[in-house]
Short mmCIF file of C-alpha atoms in Angstrom, two decimals:
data_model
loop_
_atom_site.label_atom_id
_atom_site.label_comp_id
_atom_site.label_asym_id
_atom_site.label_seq_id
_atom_site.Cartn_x
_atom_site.Cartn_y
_atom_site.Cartn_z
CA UNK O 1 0.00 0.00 0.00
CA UNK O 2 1.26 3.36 -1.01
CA UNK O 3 0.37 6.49 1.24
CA UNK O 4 0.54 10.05 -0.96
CA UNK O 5 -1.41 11.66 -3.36
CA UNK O 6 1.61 12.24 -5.24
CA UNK O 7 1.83 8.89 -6.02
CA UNK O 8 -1.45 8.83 -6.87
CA UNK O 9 -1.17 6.96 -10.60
CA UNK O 10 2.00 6.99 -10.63
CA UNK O 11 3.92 5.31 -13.97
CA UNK O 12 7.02 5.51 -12.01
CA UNK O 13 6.65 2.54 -9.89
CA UNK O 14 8.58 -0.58 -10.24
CA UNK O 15 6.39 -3.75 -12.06
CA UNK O 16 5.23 -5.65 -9.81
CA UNK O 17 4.61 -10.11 -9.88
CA UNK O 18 1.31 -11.19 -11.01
CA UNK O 19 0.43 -12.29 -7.28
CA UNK O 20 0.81 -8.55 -5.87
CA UNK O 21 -1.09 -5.25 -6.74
CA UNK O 22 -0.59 -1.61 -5.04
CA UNK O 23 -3.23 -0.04 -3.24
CA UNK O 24 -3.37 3.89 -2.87
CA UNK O 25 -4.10 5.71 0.40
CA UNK O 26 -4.18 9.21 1.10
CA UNK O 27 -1.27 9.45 3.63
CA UNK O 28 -2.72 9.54 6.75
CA UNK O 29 -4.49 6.52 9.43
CA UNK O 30 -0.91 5.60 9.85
CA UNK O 31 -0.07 1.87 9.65
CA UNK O 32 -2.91 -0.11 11.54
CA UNK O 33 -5.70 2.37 10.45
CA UNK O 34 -4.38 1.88 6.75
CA UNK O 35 -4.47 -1.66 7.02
CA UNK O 36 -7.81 -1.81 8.50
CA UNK O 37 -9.43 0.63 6.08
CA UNK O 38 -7.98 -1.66 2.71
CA UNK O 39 -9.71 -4.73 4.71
CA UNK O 40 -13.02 -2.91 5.43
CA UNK O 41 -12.97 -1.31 1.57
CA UNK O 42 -12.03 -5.22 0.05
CA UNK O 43 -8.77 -4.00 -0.90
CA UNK O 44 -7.86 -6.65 0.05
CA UNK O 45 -10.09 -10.11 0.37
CA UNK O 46 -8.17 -11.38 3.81
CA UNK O 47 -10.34 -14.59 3.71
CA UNK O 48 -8.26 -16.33 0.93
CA UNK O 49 -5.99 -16.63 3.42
CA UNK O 50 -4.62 -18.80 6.24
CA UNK O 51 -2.14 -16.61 7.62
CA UNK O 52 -2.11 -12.35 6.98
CA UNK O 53 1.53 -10.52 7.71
CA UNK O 54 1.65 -6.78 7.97
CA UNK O 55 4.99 -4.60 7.25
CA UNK O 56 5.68 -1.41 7.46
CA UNK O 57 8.19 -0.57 4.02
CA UNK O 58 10.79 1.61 6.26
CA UNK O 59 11.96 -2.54 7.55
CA UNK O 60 15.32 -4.13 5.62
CA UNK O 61 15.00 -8.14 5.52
CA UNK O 62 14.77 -10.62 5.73
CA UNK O 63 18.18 -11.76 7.06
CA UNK O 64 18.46 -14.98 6.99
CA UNK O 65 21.75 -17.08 8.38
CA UNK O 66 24.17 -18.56 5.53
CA UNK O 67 23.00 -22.09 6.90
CA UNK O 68 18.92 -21.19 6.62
CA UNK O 69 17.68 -23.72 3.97
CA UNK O 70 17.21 -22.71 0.74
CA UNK O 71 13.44 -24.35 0.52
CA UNK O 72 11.87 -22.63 3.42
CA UNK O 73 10.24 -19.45 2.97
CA UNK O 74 11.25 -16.14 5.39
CA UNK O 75 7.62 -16.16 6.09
CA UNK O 76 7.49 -19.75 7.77
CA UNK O 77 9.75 -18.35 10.71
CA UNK O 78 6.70 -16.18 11.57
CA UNK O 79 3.78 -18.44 11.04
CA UNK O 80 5.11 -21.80 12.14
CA UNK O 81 4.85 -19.65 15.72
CA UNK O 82 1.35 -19.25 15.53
CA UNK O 83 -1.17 -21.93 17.04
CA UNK O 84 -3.91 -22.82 18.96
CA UNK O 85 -2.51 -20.57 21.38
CA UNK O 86 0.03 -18.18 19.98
CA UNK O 87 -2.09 -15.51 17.94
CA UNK O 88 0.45 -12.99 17.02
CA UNK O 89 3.98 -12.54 16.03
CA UNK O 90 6.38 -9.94 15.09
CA UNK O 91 9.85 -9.61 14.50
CA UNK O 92 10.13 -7.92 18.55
CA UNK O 93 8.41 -7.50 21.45
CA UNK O 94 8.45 -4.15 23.81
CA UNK O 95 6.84 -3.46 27.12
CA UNK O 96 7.49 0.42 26.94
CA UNK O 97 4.21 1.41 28.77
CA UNK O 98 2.06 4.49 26.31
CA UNK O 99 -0.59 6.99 27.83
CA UNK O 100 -3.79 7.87 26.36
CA UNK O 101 -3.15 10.68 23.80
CA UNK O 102 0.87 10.85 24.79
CA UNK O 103 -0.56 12.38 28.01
CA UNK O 104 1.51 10.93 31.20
CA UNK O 105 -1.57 12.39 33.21
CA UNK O 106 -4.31 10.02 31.31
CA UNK O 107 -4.64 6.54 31.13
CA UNK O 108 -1.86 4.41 31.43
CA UNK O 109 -1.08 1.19 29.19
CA UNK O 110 1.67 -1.16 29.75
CA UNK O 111 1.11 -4.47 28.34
CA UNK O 112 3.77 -6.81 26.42
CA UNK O 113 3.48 -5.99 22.28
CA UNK O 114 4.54 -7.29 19.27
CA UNK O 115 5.98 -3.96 17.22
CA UNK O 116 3.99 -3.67 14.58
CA UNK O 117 6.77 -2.77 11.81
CA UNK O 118 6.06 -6.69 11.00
CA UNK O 119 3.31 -8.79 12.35
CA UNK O 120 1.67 -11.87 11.82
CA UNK O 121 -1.67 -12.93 12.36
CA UNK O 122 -4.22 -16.00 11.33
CA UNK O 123 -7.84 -15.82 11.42
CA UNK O 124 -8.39 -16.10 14.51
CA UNK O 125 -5.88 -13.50 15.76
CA UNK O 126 -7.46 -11.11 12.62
CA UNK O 127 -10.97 -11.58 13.75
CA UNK O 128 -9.88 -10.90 17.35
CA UNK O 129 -8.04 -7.16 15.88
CA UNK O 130 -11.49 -6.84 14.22
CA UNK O 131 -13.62 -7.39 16.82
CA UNK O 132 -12.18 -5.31 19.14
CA UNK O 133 -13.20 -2.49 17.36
CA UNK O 134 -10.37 0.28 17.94
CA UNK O 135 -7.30 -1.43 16.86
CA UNK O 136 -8.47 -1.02 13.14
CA UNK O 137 -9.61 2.54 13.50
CA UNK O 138 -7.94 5.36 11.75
CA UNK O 139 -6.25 7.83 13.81
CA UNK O 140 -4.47 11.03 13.42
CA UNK O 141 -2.05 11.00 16.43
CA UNK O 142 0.93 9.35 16.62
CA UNK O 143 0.00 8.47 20.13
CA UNK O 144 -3.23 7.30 19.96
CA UNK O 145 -2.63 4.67 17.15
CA UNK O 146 0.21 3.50 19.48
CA UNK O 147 -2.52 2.93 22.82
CA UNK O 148 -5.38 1.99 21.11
CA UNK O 149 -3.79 0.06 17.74
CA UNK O 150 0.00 -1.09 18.73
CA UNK O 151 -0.20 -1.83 22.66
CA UNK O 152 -4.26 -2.66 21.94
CA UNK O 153 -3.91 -5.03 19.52
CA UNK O 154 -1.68 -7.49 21.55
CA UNK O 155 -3.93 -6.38 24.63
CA UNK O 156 -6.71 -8.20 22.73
CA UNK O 157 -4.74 -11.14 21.76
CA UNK O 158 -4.05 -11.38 25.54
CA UNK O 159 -7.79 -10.31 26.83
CA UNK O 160 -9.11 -13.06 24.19
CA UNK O 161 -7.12 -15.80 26.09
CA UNK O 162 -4.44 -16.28 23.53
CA UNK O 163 -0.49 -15.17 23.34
CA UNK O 164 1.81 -13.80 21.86
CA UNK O 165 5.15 -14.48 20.18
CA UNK O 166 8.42 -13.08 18.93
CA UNK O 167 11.63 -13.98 17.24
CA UNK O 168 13.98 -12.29 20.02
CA UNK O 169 15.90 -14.71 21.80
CA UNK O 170 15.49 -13.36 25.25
CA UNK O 171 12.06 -13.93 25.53
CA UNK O 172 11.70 -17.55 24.36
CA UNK O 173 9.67 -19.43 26.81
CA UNK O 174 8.22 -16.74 28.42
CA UNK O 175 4.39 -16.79 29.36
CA UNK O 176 2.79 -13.42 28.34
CA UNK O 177 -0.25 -14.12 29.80
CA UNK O 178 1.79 -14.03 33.04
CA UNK O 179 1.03 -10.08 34.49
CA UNK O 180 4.35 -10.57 36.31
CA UNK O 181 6.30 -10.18 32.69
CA UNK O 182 4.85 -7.52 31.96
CA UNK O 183 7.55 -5.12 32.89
CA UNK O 184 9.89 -6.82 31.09
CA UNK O 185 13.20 -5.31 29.63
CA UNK O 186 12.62 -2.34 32.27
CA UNK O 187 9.75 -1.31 30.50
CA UNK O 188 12.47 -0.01 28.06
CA UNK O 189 11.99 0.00 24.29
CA UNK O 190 14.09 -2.95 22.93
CA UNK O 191 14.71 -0.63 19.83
CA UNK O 192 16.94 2.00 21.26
CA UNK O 193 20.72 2.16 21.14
CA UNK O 194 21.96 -0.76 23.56
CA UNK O 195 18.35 -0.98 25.69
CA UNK O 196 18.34 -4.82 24.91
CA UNK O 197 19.72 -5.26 28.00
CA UNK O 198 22.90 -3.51 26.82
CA UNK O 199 23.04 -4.66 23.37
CA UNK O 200 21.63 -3.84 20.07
CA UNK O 201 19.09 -5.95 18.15
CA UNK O 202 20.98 -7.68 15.36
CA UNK O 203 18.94 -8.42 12.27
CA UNK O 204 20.31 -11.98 11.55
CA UNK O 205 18.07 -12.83 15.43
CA UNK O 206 15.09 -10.94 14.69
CA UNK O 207 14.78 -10.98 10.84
CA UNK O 208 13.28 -7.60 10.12
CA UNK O 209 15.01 -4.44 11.70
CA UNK O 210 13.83 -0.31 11.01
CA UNK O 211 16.31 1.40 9.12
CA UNK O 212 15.31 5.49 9.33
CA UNK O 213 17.47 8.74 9.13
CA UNK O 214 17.85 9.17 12.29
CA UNK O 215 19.24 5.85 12.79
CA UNK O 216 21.63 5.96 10.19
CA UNK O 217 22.66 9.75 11.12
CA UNK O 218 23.05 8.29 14.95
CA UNK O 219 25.18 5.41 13.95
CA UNK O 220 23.02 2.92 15.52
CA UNK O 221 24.65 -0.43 15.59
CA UNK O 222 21.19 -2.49 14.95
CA UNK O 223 20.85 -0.29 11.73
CA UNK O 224 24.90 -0.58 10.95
CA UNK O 225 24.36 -3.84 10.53
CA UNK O 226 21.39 -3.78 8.65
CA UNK O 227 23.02 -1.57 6.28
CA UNK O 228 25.83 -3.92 5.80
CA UNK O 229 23.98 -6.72 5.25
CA UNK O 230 21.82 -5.34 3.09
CA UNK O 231 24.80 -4.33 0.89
CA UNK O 232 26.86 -7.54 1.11
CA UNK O 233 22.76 -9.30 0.04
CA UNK O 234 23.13 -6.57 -2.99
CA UNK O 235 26.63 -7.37 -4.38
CA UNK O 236 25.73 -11.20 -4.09
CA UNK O 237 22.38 -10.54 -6.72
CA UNK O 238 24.51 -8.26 -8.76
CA UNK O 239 27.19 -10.73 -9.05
CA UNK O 240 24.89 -13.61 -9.38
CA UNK O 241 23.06 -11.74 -12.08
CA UNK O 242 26.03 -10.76 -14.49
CA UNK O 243 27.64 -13.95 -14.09
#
């Protein structure tokens, strides 16, 4: 899905496979309100499938180990996680509390979540987002799509009786639906510079990693490496390419 009017119609776009079409959106509803409008319009028809996974386009990935074999798709590390219990699953997990409206005097969330910069869901999980009935709404603050869309949508996963899941290697094992983890990493953002408990995400553990200016500009390891990888991935297709 493309937010813009600009690129509204736009010839400039690269082709894409028969099995994938773009989608216009005026640029605003931010990522979960996006993706619930295309579902609500039929952008999209959701119900030919068995498993749905959202990404934001400002990810690099997939990384994927030397050793990872060559038949099995990215996409099978994320949905193999999901079953009769596990509902959602993303690339990380935070438990960096939000506040009603970015307001530290109004309501206060903390609840584990799955970032939403890639998720993925089954049926299930999707009619759960659906049902509760803000997670898919469209908002126009920053802070309000993060309480009621990011932090809500694993808080229904969770409120529904199921769990949730990530690829970080801290947390494996750990039972979400267990208040007393709910605190975890500090409450810190595992995204930061060195707040996964003192070192940075690498993208060959979690898969998908954000790569923004303000990483780059910062010299943010996670995003170093992203960047490096990304280019050593690019020399391999252009010398597998022209040989």
């Amino acid at each position: 899905m493309l937010q813009g009017d600009e690129l509204f119609g736009s010839s400039q776009l690269p082709q894409l496979p028969r099995n994938a079409k773009y989608i216009f959106h005026e640029n605003r509803c931010f990522d979960w309100g996006t993706f619930g409008w295309a579902i609500a319009e039929r952008k999209v028809d959701t119900s030919r499938y068995s498993y749905i996974i959202f990404m934001n386009s400002s990810v690099r990935g997939p990384f994927l180990p030397a050793y990872w074999p060559a038949g099995v798709h990215w996409s099978d590390v994320l949905t193999t996680r999901i079953n009769n219990d596990v509902k959602l699953v993303g690339a990380t997990i935070s438990c960096e509390p939000a506040w009603l409206g970015g307001n530290t005097a109004n309501e206060k969330r903390q609840v584990p979540h799955v970032q939403s910069y890639v998720i993925a869901t089954d049926q299930v999980g999707l009619e759960v987002l659906m049902h509760d009935g803000r997670v898919f709404q469209c908002y126009e603050d920053m802070a309000d799509t993060i309480f009621h869309s990011e932090l809500g949508g694993s808080s229904a996963i969770l409120a529904a009786n199921f769990t949730i899941d990530s690829l970080m290697l801290r947390y494996q094992g750990i039972d979400w639906t267990d208040t007393a983890n709910w605190n975890c990493n500090a409450g810190l953002n595992p995204y930061a510079e060195h707040t996964y408990d003192g070192v940075p995400l690498n993208p060959l553990e979690v898969m998908f990693v954000k790569v923004k200016d303000f990483q780059l500009e910062g010299d943010w390891m996670s995003t170093h490496l992203a960047a490096t990888y990304g280019r050593w991935l690019e020399a391999q297709v252009q010398e597998d390419c022209c040989v």
